[in-house]
Structures are given as C-alpha cells and as structure tokens.
mmCIF file of C-alpha atoms in Angstrom:
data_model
loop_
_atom_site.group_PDB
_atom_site.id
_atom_site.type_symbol
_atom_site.label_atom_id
_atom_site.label_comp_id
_atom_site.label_asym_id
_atom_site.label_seq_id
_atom_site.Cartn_x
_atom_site.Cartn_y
_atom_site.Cartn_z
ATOM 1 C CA UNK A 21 80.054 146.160 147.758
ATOM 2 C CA UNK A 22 82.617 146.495 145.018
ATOM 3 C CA UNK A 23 82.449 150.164 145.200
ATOM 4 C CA UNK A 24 83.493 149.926 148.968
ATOM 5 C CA UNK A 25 86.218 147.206 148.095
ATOM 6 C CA UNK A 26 87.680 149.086 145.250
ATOM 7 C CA UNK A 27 87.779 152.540 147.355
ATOM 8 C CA UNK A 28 89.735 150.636 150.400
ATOM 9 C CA UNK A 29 92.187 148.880 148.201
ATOM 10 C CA UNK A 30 93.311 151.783 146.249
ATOM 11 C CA UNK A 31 93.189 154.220 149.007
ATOM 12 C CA UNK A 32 95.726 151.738 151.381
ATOM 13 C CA UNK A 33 97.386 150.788 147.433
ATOM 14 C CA UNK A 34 97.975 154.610 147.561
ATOM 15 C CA UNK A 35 99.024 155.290 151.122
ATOM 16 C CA UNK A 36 101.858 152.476 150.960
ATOM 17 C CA UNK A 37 103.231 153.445 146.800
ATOM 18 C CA UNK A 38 103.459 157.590 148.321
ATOM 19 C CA UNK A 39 105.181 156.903 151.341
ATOM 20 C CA UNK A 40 107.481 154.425 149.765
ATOM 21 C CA UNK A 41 108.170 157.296 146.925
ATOM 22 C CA UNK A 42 109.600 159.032 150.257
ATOM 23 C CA UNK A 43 108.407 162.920 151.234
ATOM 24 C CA UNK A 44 110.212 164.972 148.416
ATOM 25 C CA UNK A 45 107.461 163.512 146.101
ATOM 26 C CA UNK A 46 105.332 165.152 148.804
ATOM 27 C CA UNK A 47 107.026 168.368 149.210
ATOM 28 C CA UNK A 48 107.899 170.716 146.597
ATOM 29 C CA UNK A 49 106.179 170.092 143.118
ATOM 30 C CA UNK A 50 108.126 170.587 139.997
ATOM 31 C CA UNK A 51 106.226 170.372 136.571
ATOM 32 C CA UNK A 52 106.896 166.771 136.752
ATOM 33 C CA UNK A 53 105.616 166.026 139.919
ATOM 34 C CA UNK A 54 102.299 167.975 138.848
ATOM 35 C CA UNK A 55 101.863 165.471 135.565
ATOM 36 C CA UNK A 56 102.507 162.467 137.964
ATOM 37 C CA UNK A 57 99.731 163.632 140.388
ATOM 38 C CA UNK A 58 97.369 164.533 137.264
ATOM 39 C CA UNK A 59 97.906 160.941 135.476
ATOM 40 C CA UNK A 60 97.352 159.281 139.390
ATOM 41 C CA UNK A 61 94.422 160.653 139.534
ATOM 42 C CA UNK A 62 92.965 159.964 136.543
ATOM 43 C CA UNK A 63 94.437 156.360 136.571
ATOM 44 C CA UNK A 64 92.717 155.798 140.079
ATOM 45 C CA UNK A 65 89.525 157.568 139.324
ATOM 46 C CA UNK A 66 88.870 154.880 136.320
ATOM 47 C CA UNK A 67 89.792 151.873 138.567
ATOM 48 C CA UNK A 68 87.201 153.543 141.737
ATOM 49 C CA UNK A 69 84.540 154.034 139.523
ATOM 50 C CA UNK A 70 84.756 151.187 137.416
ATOM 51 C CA UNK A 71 82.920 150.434 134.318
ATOM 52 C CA UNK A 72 79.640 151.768 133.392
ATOM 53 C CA UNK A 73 78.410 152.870 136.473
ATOM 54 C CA UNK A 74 77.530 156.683 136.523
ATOM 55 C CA UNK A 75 75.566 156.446 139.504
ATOM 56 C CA UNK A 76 75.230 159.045 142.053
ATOM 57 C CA UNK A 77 75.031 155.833 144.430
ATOM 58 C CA UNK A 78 78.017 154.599 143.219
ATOM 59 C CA UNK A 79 80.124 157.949 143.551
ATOM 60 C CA UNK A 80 78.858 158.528 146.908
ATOM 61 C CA UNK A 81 79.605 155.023 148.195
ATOM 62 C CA UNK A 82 82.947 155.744 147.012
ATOM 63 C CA UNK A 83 83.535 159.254 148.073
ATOM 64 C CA UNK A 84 81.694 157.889 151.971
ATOM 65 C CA UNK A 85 84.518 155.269 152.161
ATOM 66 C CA UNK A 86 87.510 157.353 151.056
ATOM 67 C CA UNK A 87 86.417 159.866 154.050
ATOM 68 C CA UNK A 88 86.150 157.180 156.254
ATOM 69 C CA UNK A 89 89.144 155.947 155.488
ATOM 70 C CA UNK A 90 90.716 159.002 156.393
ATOM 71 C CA UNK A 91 88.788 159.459 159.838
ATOM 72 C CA UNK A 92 89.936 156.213 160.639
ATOM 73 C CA UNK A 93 93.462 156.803 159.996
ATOM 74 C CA UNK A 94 93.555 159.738 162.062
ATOM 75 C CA UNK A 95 91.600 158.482 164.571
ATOM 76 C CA UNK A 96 94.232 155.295 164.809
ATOM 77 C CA UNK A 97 97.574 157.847 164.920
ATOM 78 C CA UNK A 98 95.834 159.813 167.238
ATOM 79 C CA UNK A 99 95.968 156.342 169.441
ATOM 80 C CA UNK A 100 98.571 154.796 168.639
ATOM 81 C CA UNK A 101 101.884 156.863 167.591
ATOM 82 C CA UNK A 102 103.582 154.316 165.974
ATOM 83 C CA UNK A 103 101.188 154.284 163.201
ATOM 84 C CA UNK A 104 101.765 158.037 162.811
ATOM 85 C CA UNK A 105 105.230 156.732 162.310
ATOM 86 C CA UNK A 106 104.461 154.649 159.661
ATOM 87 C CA UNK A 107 101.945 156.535 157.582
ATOM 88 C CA UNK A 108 103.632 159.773 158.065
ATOM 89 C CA UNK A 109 107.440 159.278 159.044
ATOM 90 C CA UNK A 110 109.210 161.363 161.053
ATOM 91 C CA UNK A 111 111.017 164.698 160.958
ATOM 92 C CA UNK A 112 114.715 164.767 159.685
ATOM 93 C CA UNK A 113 117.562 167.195 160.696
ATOM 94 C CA UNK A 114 119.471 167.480 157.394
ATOM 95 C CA UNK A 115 122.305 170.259 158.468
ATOM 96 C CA UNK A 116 123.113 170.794 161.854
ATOM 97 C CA UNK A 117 125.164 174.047 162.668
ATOM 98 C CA UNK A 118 126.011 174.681 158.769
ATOM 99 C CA UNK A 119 127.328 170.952 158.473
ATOM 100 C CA UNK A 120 125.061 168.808 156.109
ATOM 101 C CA UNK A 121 123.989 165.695 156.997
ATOM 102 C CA UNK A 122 125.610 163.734 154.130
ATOM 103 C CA UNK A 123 123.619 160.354 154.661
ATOM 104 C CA UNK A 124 120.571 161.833 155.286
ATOM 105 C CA UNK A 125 120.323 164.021 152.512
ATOM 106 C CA UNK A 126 121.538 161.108 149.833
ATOM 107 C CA UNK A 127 118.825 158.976 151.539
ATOM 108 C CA UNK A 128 116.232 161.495 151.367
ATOM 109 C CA UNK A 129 117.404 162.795 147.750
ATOM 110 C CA UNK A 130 117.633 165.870 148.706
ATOM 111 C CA UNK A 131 120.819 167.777 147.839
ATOM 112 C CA UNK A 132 122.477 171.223 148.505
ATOM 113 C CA UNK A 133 120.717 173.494 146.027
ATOM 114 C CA UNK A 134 117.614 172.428 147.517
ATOM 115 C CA UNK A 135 118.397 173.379 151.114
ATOM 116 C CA UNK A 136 120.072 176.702 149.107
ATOM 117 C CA UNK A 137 116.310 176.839 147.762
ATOM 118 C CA UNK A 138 114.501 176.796 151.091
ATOM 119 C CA UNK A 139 117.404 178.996 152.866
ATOM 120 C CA UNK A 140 116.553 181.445 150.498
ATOM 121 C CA UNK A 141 113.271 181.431 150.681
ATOM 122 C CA UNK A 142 114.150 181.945 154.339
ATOM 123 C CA UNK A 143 115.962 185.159 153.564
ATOM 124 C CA UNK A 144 119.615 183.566 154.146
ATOM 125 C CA UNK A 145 122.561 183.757 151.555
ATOM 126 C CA UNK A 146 124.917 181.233 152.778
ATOM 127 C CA UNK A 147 124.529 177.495 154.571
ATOM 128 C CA UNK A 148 126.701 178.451 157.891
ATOM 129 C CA UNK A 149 124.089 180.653 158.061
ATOM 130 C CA UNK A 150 121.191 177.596 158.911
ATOM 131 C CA UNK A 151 121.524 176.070 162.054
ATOM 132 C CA UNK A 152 119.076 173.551 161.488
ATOM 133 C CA UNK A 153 117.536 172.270 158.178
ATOM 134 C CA UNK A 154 114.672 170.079 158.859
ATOM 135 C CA UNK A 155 112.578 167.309 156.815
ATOM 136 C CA UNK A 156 109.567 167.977 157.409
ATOM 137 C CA UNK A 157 106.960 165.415 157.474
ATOM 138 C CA UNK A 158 105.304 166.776 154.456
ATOM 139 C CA UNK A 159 108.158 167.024 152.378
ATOM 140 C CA UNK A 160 109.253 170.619 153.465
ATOM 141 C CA UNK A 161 112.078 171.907 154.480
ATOM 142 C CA UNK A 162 112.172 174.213 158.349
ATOM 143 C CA UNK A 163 115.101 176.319 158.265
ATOM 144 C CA UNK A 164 116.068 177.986 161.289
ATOM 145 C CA UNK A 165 118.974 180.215 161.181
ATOM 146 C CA UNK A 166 122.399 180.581 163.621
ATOM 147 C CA UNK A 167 120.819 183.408 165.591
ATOM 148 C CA UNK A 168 117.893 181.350 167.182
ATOM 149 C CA UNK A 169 114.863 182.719 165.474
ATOM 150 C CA UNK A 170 112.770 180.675 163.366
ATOM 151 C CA UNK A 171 112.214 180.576 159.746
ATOM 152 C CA UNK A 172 108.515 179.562 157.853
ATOM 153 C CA UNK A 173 108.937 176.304 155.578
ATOM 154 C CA UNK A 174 109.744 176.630 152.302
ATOM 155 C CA UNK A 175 106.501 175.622 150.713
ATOM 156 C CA UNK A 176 103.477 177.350 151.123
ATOM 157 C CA UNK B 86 130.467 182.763 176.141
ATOM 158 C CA UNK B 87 127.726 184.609 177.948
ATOM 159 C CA UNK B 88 125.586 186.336 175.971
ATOM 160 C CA UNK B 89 125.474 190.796 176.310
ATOM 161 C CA UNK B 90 122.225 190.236 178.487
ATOM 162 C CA UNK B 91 124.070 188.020 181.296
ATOM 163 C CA UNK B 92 122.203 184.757 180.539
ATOM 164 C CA UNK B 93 123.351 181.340 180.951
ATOM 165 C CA UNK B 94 125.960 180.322 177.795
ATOM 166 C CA UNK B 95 124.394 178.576 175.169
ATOM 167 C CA UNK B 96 124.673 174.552 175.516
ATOM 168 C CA UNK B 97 126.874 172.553 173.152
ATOM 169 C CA UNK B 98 125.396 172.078 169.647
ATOM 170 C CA UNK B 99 123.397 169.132 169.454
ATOM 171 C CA UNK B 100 120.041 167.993 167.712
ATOM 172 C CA UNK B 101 118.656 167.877 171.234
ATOM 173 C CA UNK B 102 118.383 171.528 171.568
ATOM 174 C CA UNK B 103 115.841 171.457 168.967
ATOM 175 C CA UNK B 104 112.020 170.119 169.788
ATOM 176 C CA UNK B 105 111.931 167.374 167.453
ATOM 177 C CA UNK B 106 110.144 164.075 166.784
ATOM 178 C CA UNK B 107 113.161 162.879 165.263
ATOM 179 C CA UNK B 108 113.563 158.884 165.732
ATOM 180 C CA UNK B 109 116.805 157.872 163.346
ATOM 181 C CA UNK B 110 116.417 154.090 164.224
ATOM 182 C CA UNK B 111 113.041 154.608 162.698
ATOM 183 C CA UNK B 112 114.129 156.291 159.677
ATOM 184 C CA UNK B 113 116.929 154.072 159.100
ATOM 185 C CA UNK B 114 114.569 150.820 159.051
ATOM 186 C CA UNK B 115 111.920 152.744 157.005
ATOM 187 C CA UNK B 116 114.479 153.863 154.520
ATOM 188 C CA UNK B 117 115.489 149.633 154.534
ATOM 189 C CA UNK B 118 112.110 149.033 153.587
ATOM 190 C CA UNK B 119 111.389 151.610 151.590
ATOM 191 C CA UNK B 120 114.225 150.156 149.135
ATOM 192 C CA UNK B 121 112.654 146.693 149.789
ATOM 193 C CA UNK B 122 109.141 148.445 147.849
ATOM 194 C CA UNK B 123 110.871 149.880 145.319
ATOM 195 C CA UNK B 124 112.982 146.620 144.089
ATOM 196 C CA UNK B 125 109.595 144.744 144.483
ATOM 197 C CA UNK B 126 107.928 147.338 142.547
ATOM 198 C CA UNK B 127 110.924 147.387 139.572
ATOM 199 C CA UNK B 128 110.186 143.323 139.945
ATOM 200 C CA UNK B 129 106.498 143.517 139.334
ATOM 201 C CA UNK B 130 107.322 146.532 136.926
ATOM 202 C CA UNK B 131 109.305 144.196 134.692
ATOM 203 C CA UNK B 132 106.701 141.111 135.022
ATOM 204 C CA UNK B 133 104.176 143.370 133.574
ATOM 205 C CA UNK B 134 105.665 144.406 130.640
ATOM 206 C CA UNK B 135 106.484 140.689 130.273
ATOM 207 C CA UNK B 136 102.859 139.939 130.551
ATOM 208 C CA UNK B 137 102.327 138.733 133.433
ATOM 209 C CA UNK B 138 98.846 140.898 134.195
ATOM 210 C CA UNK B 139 97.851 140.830 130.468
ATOM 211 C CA UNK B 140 99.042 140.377 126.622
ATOM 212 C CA UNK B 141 102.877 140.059 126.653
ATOM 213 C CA UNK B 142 105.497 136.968 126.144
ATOM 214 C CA UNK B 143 104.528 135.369 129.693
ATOM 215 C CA UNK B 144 100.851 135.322 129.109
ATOM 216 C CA UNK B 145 100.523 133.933 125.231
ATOM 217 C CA UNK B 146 99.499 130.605 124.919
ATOM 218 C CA UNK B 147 98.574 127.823 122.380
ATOM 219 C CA UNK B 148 95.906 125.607 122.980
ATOM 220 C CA UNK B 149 95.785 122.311 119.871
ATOM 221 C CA UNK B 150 97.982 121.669 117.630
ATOM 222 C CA UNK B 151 98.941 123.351 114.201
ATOM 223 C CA UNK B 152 97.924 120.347 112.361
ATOM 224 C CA UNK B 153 94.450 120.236 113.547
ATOM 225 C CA UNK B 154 91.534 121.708 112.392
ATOM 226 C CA UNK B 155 90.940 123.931 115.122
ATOM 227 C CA UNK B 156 93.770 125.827 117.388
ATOM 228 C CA UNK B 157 93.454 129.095 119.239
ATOM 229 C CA UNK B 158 96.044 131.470 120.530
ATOM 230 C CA UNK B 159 94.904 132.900 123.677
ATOM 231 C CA UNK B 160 96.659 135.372 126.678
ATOM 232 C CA UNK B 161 97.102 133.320 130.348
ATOM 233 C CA UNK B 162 96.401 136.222 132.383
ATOM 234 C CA UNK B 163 93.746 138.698 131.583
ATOM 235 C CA UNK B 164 91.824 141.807 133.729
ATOM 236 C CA UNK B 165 88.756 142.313 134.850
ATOM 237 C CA UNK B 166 86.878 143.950 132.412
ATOM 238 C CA UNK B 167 89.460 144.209 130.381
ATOM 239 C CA UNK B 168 89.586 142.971 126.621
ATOM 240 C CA UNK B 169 91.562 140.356 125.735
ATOM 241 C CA UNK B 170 91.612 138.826 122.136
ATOM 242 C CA UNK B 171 91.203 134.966 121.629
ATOM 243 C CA UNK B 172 92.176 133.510 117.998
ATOM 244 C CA UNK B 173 90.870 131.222 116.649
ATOM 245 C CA UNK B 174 92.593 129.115 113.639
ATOM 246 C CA UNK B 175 90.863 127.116 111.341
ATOM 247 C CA UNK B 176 91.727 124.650 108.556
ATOM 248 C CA UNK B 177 89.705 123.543 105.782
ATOM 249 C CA UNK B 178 91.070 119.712 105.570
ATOM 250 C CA UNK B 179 90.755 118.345 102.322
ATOM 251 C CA UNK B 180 87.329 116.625 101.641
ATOM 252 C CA UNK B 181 85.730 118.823 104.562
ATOM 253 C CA UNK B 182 82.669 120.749 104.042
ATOM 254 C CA UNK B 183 83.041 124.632 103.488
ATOM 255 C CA UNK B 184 81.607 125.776 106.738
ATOM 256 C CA UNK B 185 83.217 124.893 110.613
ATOM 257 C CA UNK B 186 81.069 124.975 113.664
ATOM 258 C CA UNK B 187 82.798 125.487 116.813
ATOM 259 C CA UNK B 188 80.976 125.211 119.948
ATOM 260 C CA UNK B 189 82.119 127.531 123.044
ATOM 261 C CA UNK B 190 81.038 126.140 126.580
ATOM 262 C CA UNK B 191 78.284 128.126 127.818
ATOM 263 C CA UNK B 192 80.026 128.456 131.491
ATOM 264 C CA UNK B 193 83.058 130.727 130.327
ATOM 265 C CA UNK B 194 80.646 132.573 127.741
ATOM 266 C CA UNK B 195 78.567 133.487 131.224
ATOM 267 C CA UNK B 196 81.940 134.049 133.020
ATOM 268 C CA UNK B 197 82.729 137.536 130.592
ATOM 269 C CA UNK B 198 81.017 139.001 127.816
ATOM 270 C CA UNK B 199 81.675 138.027 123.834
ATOM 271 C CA UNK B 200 81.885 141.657 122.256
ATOM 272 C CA UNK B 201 82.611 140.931 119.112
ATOM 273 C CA UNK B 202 83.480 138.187 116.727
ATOM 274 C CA UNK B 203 85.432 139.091 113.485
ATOM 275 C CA UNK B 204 84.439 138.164 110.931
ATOM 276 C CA UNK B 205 81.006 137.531 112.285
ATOM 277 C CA UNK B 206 79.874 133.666 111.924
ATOM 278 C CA UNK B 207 77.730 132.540 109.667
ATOM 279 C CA UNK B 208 75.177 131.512 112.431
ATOM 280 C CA UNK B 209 74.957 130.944 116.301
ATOM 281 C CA UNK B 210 73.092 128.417 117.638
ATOM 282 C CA UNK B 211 72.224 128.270 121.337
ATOM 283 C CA UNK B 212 72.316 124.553 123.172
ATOM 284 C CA UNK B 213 71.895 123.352 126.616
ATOM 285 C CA UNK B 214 75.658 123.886 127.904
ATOM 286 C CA UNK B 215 77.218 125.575 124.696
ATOM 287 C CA UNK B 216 76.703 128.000 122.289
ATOM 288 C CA UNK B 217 77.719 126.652 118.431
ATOM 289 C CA UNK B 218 78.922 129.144 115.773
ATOM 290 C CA UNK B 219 78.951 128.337 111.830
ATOM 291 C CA UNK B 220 82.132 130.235 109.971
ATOM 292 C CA UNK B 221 82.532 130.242 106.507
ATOM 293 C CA UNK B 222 86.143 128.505 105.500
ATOM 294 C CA UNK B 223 88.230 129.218 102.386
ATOM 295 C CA UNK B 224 89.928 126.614 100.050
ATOM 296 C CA UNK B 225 91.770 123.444 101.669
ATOM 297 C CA UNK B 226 94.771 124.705 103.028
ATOM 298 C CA UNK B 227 93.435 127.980 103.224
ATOM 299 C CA UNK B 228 94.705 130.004 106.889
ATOM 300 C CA UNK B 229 90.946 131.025 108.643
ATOM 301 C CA UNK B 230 91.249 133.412 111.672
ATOM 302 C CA UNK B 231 88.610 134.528 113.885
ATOM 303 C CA UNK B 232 89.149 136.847 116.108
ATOM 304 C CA UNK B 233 87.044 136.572 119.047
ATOM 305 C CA UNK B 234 86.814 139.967 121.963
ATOM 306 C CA UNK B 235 86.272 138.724 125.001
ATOM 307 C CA UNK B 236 85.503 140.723 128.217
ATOM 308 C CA UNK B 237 86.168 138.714 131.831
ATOM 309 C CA UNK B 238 83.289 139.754 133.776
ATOM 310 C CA UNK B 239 84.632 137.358 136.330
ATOM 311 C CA UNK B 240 88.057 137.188 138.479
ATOM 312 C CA UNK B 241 90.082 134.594 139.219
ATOM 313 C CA UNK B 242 90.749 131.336 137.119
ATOM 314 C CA UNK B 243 87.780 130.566 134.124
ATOM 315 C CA UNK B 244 87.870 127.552 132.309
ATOM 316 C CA UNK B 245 87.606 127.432 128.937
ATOM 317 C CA UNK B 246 85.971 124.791 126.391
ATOM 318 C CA UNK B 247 85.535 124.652 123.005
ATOM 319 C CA UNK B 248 86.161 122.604 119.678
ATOM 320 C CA UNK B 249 84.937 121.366 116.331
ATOM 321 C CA UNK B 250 82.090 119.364 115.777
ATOM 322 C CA UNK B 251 83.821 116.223 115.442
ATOM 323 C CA UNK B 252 87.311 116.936 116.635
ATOM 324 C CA UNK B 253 88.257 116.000 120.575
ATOM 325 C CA UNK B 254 87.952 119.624 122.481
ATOM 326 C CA UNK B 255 90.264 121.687 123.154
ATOM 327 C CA UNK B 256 90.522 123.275 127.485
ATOM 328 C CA UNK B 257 92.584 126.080 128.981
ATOM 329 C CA UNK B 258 92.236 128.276 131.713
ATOM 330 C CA UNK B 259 92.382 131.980 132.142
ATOM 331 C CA UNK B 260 93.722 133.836 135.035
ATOM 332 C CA UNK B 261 91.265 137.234 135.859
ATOM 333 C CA UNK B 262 93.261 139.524 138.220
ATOM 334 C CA UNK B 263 90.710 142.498 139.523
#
C-alpha cells in the first residue's frame, strides 16, 4: 500500500510545485534547468522507493500507479476542460502586431531577448517583424510573422 | 487596403484573428495563485531550515533538568525513517554507584529502530514493558553523554519514556512526518 500512497502523493506533490514554477521552467532548458530536473529526480526516486526495498514488486507497483495516474489525468481533461486549465494553463499572446505585451511577459518572466531567441529561430531579424508571439502551453514560444504564414516553436 | 489578388481587406488587428485558447481571466487568477504557492512555499522553506521537519532551533528540546541525574536533549519533529540523535546526559552524584541503568519504554523502542548507542552500554536487559541499559559513569561531577540513533519506523506523534532506576521518569513526545 505504501508504494501506491507514496507514488500518488509525489506525483500530485509534483504536478502542483511545476505548474506553480509557471511554463518557462517547462520550456526551454538552460544548464540550470537540466541540474534542477536531474536533482528532482533523484530526490523523488529515493522518497518513491523508499528504504530497503529493491523489489521488482515494489518498482512495478510504483511505476503501475504513476501510469495510471497519468491515464487518469488525461482521461479527466479530456472530460472536463477546466481541469486542462488547471493542470496545463492556457496559451498566452505575448506581442501582438510587434507591440509586447508588457504585463504578460513580466508575469510570465519572459523578456525581449527571449522572444529575439525564438524569432530567430523563426528566421526573423527584428520584433515588428512577429505578429504574434505565443506562450505556449509547454513553455514554448509560436511565432508567427506580419505576412500571415506560420512559424514552428522554438523548441524542438 | 485590398490585397493585389482582390480579396476582402484584412480585419483590424486583434488577438481574435488568431485561433487561440487564450482565457486572460484565467491566467490572471492562476498567476494570483501561483504567487499565493510560492510565498507559502518561501514560508515552509524558512520553517524548515528552522527545524520545523527535523534538527534545527524549532525542533530541539530538553526533557529533566540539568541538576538531575538523568536529562536528554532530543529534536520535536523527526522523519520517517530518518535518523535523529537523542542525548542522553548523565551525572555521577556523589555517593552513587559507578554504573547508571536507564530503562527506555518498550512501546517507542517498537515505534522506530535503536541503531546504535555510543558508547555502547555496559549491558541491556530486556523486561516486560522496557528495555534497561547499564553505562559505565566517570568521577562525581564527571559530564556522561550517550548518544543514542534512533530511526522512527512510525509516523505521527510517539511517546517517549525513560529514566533512572530510582529517579521519577522523564516523557516527551516526538512528531514523525512521512
């Protein structure tokens, strides 16, 4: 049973700490970012597998609920969109028509060199060249430039 | 302006000529909250390195006093499975015999596991509802610590016992957070 209980708690612990950390800890991943994901995960695996118990039982009790978990969660947004909402937030427009969105990028943490960053990676130079510059809900940036066509994200 | 093909002028820029999910009442409350998790996170942040989930200035604790022959600094709050160091201090009175038994109650023994005692006792004796250890003191007025490793095996709030032969006993409680 514990393995079950530990699994749910840190997997809804997690959910709830990542989306409070907002989607740029989601999005692009600077060398920091990838230390902070390493040191999570080793941090949670310790407190799901508890002490002294190298079972195979034990790991696939573990690994059963954290996939149920997940099937569940979809299975709920999937019903009902406001918990899509909540576990996943929303996409943001950031710069409308070459004018940033001051609020929503100091509220997202996002600032001009990163929408440079993704405009680039877009093939534009210049911001009046975006038209729209859009939060993704994983963290990304959408550009889409002045002349209509679209533009991929900027993370792979 | 009409565009060279002869369509229909483009519309009036707005975010609703883009296909978007976007829901700003939304994102303005979950921004709200969002900064409601991280102060309570700073908060709990700041308790723990205070010691509120383990050894720190909010969890240390005396239980006895100096001037007895038996008193034990202990942590408050402790983990599950976690160590957490109990010390025990002894004085040799004057006119006492060279060796101290203290007894442990058997129920918080069985609520953890006793990894290690330092320095080991002299003997452990095994009763009905307590264990009783025999440790070696110095001179009179000789400082004696042991040092006893404890493991909670247990969460929530364990209740410990223990004293001298001969000496009222001494109680305090633990807190076990999972």
């Amino acid at each position: 049973m514990d393995a079950v209980i530990r699994a749910v708690v840190l997997y809804g612990f997690m959910l709830v700490i990542i989306r409070a950390a907002g989607k740029r800890t989601l999005g692009e991943m600077t060398n920091f970012d990838f230390v902070l994901l390493l040191i999570i995960s080793e941090a949670t695996q310790q407190a799901l597998m508890g002490a002294d118990d190298y079972s195979i039982t034990h790991a696939l009790l573990v690994i059963g609920t954290l996939v149920g978990l997940d099937v569940i969660v979809s299975l709920v947004k999937q019903r009902w969109p406001l918990v899509q909402k909540l576990v996943e937030g929303t996409p943001l427009v950031l710069i409308e028509n070459g004018v940033p969105i001051q609020k929503h990028l100091d509220h997202s943490r996002i600032d001009r060199a990163d929408i440079l960053a993704a405009a680039r990676l877009a093939g534009l130079e210049r911001l009046e060249q975006i038209k729209y510059a859009v939060l993704e809900r994983n963290g990304t940036i959408s550009i889409i430039e002045n002349s209509g066509s679209y533009a991929s994200p900027s993370a792979p | 302006m009409a565009s060279d093909d002869g369509a229909a002028p483009a519309p009036a820029s707005s975010t609703t000529e883009i296909d978007l999910d976007q829901d700003l009442p939304f994102q303005y409350w979950s921004w709200r909250v969002q900064k409601v998790i991280w102060g309570l996170l700073a908060f709990v942040i700041l308790l723990a390195t205070l010691g509120l989930f383990g050894p720190g200035p909010l969890s240390h604790a005396t239980a006895g006093g100096t001037e007895k022959g038996l008193w034990v600094e202990y942590d408050r709050f402790a983990r599950f499975q976690a160590p957490t160091i109990m010390k025990l201090h002894l004085s040799r009175q004057p006119n006492m015999p060279t060796r101290a038994q203290v007894w442990i109650s058997k129920a918080f023994l069985e609520a953890g596991r006793l990894d290690r005692i330092s320095p080991e006792p002299l003997a452990v004796a095994a009763e009905s509802d307590r264990q009783v250890y025999t440790f070696l003191l110095g001179e009179p007025g000789e400082h004696n610590t042991v040092r006893l490793f404890f493991f909670p095996e247990q969460t929530g709030t364990i209740v410990c016992r223990m004293g001298l032969e001969g000496e009222p006993h001494l109680g305090f409680t633990q807190f076990v957070f999972p």
